Short mmCIF file of C-alpha atoms and ligand atoms in Angstrom, two decimals:
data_model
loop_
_atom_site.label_atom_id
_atom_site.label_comp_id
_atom_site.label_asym_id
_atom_site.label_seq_id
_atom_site.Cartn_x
_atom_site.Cartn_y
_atom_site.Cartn_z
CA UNK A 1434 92.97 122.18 116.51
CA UNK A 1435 91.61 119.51 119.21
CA UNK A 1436 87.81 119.15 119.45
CA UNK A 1437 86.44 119.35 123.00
CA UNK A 1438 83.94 116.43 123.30
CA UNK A 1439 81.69 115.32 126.29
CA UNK A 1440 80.47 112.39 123.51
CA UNK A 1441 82.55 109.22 125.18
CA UNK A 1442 81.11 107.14 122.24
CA UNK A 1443 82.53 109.50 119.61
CA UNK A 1444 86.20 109.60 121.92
CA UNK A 1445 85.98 105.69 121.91
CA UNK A 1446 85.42 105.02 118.39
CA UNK A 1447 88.23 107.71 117.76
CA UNK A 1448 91.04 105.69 119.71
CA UNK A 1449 89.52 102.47 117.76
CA UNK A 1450 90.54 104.19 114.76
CA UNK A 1451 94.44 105.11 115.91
CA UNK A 1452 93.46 108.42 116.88
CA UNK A 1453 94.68 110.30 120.01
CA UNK A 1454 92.31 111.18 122.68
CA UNK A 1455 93.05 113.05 125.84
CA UNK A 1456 90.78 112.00 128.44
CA UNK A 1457 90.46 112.66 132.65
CA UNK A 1458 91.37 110.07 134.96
CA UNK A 1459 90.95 110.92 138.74
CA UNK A 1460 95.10 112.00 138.84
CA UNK A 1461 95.51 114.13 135.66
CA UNK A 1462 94.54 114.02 132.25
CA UNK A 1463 96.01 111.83 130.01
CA UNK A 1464 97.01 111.37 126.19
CA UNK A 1465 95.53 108.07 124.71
CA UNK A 1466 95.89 106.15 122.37
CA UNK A 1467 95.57 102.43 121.47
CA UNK A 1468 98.10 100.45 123.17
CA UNK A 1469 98.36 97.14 120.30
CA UNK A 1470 98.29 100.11 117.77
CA UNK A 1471 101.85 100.73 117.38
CA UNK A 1472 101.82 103.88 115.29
CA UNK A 1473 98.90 105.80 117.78
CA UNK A 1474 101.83 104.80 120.59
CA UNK A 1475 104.63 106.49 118.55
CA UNK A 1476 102.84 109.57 117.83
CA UNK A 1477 102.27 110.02 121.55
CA UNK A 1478 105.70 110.38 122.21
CA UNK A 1479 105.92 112.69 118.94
CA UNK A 1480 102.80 114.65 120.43
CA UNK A 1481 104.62 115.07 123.73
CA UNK A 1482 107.86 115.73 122.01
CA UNK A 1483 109.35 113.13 124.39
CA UNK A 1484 113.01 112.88 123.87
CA UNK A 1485 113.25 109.24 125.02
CA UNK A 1486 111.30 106.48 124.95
CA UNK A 1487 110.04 105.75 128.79
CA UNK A 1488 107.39 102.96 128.94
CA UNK A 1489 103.69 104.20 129.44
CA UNK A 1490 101.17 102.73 131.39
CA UNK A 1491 98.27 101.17 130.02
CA UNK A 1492 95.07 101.61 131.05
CA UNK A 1493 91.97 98.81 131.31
CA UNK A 1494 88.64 99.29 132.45
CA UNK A 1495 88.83 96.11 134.88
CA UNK A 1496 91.13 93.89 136.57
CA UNK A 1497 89.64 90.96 134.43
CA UNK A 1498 91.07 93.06 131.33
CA UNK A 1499 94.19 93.89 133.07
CA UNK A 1500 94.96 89.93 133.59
CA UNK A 1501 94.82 89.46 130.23
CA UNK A 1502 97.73 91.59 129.82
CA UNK A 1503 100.05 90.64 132.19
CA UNK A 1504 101.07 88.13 134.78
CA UNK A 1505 99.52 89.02 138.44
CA UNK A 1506 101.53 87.48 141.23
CA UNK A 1507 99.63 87.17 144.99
CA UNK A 1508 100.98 90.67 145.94
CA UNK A 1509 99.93 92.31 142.64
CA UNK A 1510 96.36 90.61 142.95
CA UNK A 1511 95.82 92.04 146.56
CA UNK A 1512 97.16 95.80 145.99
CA UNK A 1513 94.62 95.46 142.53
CA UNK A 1514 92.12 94.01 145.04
CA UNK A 1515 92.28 96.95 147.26
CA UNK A 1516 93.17 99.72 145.27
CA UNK A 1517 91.14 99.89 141.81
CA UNK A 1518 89.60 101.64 140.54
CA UNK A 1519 92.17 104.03 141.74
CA UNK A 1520 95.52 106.23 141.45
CA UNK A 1521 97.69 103.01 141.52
CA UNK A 1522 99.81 101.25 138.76
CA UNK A 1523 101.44 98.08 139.07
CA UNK A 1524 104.01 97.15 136.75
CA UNK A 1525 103.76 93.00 136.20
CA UNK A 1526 105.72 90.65 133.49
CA UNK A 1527 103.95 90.69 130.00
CA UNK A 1528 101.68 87.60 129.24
CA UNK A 1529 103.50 86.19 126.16
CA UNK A 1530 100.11 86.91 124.09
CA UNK A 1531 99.89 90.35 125.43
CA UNK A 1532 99.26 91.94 122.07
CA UNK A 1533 100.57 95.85 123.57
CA UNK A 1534 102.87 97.43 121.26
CA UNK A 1535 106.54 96.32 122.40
CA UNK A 1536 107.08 100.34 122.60
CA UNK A 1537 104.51 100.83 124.96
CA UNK A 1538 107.16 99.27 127.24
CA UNK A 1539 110.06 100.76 126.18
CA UNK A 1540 111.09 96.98 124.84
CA UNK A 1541 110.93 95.96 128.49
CA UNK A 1542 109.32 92.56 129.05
CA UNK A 1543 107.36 94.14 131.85
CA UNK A 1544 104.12 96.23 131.65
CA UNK A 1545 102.36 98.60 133.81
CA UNK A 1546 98.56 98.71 134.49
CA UNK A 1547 95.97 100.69 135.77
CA UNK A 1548 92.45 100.90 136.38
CA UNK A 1549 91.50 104.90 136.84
CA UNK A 1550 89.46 105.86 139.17
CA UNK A 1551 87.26 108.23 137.08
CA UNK A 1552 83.87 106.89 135.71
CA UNK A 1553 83.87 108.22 132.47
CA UNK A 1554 87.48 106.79 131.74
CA UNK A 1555 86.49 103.59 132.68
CA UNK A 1556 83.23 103.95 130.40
CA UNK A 1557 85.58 105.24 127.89
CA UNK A 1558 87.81 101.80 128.32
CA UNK A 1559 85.17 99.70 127.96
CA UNK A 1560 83.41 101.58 125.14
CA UNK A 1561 87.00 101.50 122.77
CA UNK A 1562 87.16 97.84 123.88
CA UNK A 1563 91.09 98.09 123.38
CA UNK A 1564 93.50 98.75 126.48
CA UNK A 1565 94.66 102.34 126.22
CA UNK A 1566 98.05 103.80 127.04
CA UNK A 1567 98.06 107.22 128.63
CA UNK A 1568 100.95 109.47 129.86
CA UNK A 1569 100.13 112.91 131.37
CA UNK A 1570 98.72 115.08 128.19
CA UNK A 1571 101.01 117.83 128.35
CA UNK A 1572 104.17 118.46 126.41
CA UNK A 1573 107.32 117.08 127.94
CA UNK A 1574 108.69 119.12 130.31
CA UNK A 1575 105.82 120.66 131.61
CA UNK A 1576 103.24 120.30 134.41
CA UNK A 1577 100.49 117.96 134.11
CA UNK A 1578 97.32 119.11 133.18
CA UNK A 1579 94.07 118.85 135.50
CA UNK A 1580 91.57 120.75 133.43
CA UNK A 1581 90.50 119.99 129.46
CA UNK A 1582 91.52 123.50 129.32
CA UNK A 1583 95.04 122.95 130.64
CA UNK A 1584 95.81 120.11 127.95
CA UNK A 1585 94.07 122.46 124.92
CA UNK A 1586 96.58 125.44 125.83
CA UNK A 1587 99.38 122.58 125.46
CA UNK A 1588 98.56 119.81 122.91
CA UNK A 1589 95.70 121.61 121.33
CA UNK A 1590 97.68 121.75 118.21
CA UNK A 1591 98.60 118.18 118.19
CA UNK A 1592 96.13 115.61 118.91
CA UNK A 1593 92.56 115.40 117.78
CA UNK A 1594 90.25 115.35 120.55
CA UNK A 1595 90.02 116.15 123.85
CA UNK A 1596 86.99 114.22 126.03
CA UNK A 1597 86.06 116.93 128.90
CA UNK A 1598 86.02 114.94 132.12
CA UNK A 1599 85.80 118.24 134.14
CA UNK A 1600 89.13 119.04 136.56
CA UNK A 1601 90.66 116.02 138.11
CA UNK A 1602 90.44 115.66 141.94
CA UNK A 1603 93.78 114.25 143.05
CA UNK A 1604 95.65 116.44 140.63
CA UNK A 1605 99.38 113.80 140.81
CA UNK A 1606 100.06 110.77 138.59
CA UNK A 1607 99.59 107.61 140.21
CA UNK A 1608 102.00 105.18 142.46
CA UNK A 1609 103.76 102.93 140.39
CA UNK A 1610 104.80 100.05 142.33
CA UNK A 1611 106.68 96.95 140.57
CA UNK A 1612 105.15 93.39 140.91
CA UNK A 1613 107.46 91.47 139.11
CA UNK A 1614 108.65 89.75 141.87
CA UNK A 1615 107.16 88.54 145.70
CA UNK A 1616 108.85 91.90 146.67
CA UNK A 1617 106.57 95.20 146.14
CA UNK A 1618 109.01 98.00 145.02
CA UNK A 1619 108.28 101.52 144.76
CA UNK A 1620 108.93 103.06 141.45
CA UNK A 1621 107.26 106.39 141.44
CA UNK A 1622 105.51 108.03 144.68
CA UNK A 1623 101.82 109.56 143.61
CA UNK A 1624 98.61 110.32 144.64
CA UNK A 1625 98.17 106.81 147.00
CA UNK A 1626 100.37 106.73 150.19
CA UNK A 1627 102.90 104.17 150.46
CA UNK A 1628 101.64 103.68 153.89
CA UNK A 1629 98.77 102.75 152.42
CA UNK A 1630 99.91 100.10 150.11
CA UNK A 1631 101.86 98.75 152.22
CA UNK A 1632 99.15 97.99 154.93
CA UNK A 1633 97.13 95.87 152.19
CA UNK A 1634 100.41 94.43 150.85
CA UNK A 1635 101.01 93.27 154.77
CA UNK A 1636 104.85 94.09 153.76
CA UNK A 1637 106.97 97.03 153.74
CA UNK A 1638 107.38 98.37 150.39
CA UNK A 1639 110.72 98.61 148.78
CA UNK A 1640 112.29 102.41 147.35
CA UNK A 1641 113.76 101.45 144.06
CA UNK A 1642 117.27 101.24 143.72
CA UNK A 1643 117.57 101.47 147.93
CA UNK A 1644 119.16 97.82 147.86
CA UNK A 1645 120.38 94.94 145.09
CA UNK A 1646 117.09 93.29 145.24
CA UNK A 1647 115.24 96.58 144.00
CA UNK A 1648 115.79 97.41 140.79
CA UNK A 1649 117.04 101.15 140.34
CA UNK A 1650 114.84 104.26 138.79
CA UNK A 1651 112.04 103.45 136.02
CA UNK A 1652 114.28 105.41 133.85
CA UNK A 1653 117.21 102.87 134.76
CA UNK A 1654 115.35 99.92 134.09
CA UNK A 1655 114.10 101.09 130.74
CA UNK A 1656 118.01 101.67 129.79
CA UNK A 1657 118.37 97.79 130.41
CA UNK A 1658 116.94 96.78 127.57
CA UNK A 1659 119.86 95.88 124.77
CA UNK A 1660 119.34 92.99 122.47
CA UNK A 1661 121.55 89.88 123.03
CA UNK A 1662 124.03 90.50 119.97
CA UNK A 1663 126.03 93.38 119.51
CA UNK A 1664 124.30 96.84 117.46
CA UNK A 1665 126.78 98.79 115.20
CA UNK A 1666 125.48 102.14 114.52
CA UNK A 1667 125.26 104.29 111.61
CA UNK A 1668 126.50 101.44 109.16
CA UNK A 1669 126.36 102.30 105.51
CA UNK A 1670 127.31 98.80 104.61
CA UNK A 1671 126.66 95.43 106.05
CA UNK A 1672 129.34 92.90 107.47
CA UNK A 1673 129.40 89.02 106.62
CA UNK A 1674 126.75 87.68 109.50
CA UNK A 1675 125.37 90.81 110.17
CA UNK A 1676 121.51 91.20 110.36
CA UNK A 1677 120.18 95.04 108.91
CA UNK A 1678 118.33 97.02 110.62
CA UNK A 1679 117.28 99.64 107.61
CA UNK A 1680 115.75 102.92 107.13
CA UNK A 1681 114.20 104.99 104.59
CA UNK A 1682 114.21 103.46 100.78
CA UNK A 1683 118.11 103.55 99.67
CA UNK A 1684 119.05 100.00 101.02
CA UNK A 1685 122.48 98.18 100.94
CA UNK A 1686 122.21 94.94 98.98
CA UNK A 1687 123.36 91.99 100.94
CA UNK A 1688 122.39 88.21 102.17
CA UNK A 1689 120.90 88.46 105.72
CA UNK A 1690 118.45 89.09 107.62
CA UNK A 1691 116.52 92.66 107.35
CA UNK A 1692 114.34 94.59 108.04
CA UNK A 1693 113.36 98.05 107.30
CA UNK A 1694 111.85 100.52 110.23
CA UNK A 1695 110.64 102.57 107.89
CA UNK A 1696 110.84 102.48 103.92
CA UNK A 1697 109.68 105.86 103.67
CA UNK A 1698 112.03 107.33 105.52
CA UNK A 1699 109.19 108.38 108.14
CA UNK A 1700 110.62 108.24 112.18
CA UNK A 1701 106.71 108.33 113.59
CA UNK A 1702 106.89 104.95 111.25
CA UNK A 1703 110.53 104.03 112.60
CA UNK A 1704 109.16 104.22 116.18
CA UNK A 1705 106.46 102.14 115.63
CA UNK A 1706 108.55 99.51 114.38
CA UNK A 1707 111.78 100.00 116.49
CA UNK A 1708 111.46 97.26 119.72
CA UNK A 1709 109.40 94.92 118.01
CA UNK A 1710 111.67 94.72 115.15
CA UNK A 1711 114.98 94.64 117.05
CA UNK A 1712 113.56 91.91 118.73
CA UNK A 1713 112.75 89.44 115.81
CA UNK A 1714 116.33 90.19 114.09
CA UNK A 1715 117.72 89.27 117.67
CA UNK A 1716 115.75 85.70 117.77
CA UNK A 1717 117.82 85.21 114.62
CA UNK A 1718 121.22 85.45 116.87
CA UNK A 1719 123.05 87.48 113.79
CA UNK A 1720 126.95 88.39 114.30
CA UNK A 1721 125.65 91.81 115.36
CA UNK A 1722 122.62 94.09 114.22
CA UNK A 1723 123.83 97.13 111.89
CA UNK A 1724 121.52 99.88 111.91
CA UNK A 1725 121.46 102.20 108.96
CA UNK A 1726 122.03 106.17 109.96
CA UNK A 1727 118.33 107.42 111.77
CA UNK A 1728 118.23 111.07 111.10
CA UNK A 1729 118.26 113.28 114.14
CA UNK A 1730 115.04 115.12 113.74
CA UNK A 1731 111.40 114.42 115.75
CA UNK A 1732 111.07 111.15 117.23
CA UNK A 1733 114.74 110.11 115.62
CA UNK A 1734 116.41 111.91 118.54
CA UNK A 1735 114.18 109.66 120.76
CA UNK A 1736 115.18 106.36 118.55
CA UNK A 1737 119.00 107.50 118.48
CA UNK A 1738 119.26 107.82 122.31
CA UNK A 1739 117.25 104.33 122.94
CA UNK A 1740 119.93 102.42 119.87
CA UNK A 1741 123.18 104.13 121.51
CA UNK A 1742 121.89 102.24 124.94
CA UNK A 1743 121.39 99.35 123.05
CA UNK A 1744 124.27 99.68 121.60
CA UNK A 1745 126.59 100.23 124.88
CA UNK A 1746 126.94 96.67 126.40
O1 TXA B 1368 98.27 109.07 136.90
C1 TXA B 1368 98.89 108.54 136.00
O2 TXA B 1368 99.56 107.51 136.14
C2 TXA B 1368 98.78 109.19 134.60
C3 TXA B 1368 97.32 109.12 134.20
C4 TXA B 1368 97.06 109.69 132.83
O3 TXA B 1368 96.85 107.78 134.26
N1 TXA B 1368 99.61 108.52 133.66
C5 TXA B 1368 100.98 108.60 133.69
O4 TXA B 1368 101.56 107.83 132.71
O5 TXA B 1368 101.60 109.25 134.49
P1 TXA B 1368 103.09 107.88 132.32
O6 TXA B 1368 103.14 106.98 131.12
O7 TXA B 1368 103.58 109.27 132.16
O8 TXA B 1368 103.83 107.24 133.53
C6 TXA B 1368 104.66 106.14 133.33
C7 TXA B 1368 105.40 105.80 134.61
C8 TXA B 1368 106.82 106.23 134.51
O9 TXA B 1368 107.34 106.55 135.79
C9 TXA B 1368 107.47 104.99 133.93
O10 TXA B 1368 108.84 104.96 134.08
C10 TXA B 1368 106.72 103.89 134.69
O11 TXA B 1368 105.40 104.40 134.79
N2 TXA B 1368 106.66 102.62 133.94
C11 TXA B 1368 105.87 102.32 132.92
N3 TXA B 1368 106.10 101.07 132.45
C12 TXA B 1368 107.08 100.58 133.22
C13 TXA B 1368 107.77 99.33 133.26
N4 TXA B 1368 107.50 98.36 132.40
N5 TXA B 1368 108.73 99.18 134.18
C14 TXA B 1368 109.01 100.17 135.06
N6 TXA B 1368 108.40 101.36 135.09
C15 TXA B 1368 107.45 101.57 134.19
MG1 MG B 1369 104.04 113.15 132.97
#
């Protein structure tokens, strides 16, 4: 069972050491975990029994920290400017260095970032000294929790510590708004106005998907990413130029490229491994990727449905 904690020292060594802390920001609480840690990030979505992947946002103490993840254009600088600390995430292009786990953005080359508003999460960022990716800590499918009491009764089971930040005061995720381009686009409506962001932006803010130059619904975007060859699924054998994407220990013999998302046979494991290693057998510009059969339990439903979309081109 989850220990409740007002110790942020003791919560900040624990996500140093892959473990899952839920914590208060001034929207809701959420789940962390360390963002470059790619197996903490997997077992979030197992701890929130996510059926898909949907990228998370990360969180930073600063907007110093949060350049060092990604790429802020003029627009992105000013709404960070205005707005953080505060119930706003902008999603900006990846730095190439950015060492967050690919799955922390779905395999997207996009990431978003926030600063929260709450003192002790920031104190908590600085303290783990590793960006920290957070959705809502409650199971999948229900509401967001606002109370360290709320995310006991629904993760309690599943994670190992819960920091009490008292209840939240805005009580709705953040805005997301996309900065990938000179173009602000709203991706999710939360607890700061629109109105509001777009008075500092000095622009009207675009609804996704409302023209061709928005891109369509988070969810949408995250279903763009397929590697640049062709994946064949549920191979039990491997073609002549084919690169192998493998799982569990019983391994077809052959020539190419491989790799294995988990030897073990472990999907927490597969997770972990899944965008950054479709990636590096894309680079390689194989024939087409075959991907050994992922079973259909846990986080394999959630690997399944993101290698059919790859898969669909
Ligand atoms: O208030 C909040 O934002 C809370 C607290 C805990 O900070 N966190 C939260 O995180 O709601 P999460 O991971 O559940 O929200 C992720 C949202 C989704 O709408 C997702 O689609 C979008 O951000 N998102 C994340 N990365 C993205 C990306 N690279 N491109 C587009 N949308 C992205
Ligand atoms: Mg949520």
């Amino acid at each position: 069972l989850a220990e409740l904690t007002t110790d942020v020292a003791k919560a900040a060594a624990a996500l140093r050491n892959g473990k899952l802390v839920a914590f208060a920001t001034e929207t809701v609480y959420g789940l962390g975990g360390d963002a470059t840690n790619d197996e903490a990030v997997a077992r979030i979505f197992a701890a929130k029994g996510r059926p898909q992947f949907n990228p998370l946002i990360t969180h930073v103490p600063s907007l110093a920290a949060a350049r060092e993840l990604g790429v802020f254009n003029d627009v992105a600088l000013k709404l960070a400017e205005a707005f953080w600390p505060g119930p706003l995430t902008l999603v900006v292009p990846r730095r190439p260095c950015c060492p967050v786990s690919p799955l922390a953005s779905a395999g997207l080359d996009s990431l978003a970032i926030r600063v929260p508003g709450n003192a002790q999460a920031r104190e908590l960022l600085e303290r783990a000294g590793v960006p920290v990716v957070a959705p809502s800590a409650n199971p999948s499918g229900r509401l967001s929790p606002t109370t360290a009491e709320h995310v006991a009764r629904g993760l309690g089971e599943r994670i190992e510590l819960i920091l009490d930040g008292g209840s939240c005061p805005i009580g709705l995720e953040s805005t997301v708004i996309a900065c990938t381009d000179d173009r602000p686009v709203l991706l999710r409506p939360g607890g700061l106005a629109v109105e509001e962001i777009a008075a500092a932006a000095g622009a009207p803010i675009a609804e996704a998907g409302s023209d061709d130059a928005a891109p369509a619904s988070p969810g949408m975007l995250a279903s763009h990413y397929a590697p640049s060859v062709p994946v064949r699924l549920n191979a039990t054998d491997v073609r002549d130029g084919e690169a192998l994407l493998a799982f569990g220990p019983d391994v077809p013999v052959h020539a190419g490229a491989m790799r294995n998302l988990s030897p073990r046979g472990d999907v927490v494991e597969a997770a972990a491994n899944l965008f950054g290693m479709l990636h590096e057998l894309d680079v390689l510009k194989p024939k087409a990727i075959a991907v050994m059969p992922i079973p259909e339990r846990g986080l394999g439903r959630a690997i399944n449905d993101r290698l059919r979309r790859a898969a669909f081109q």
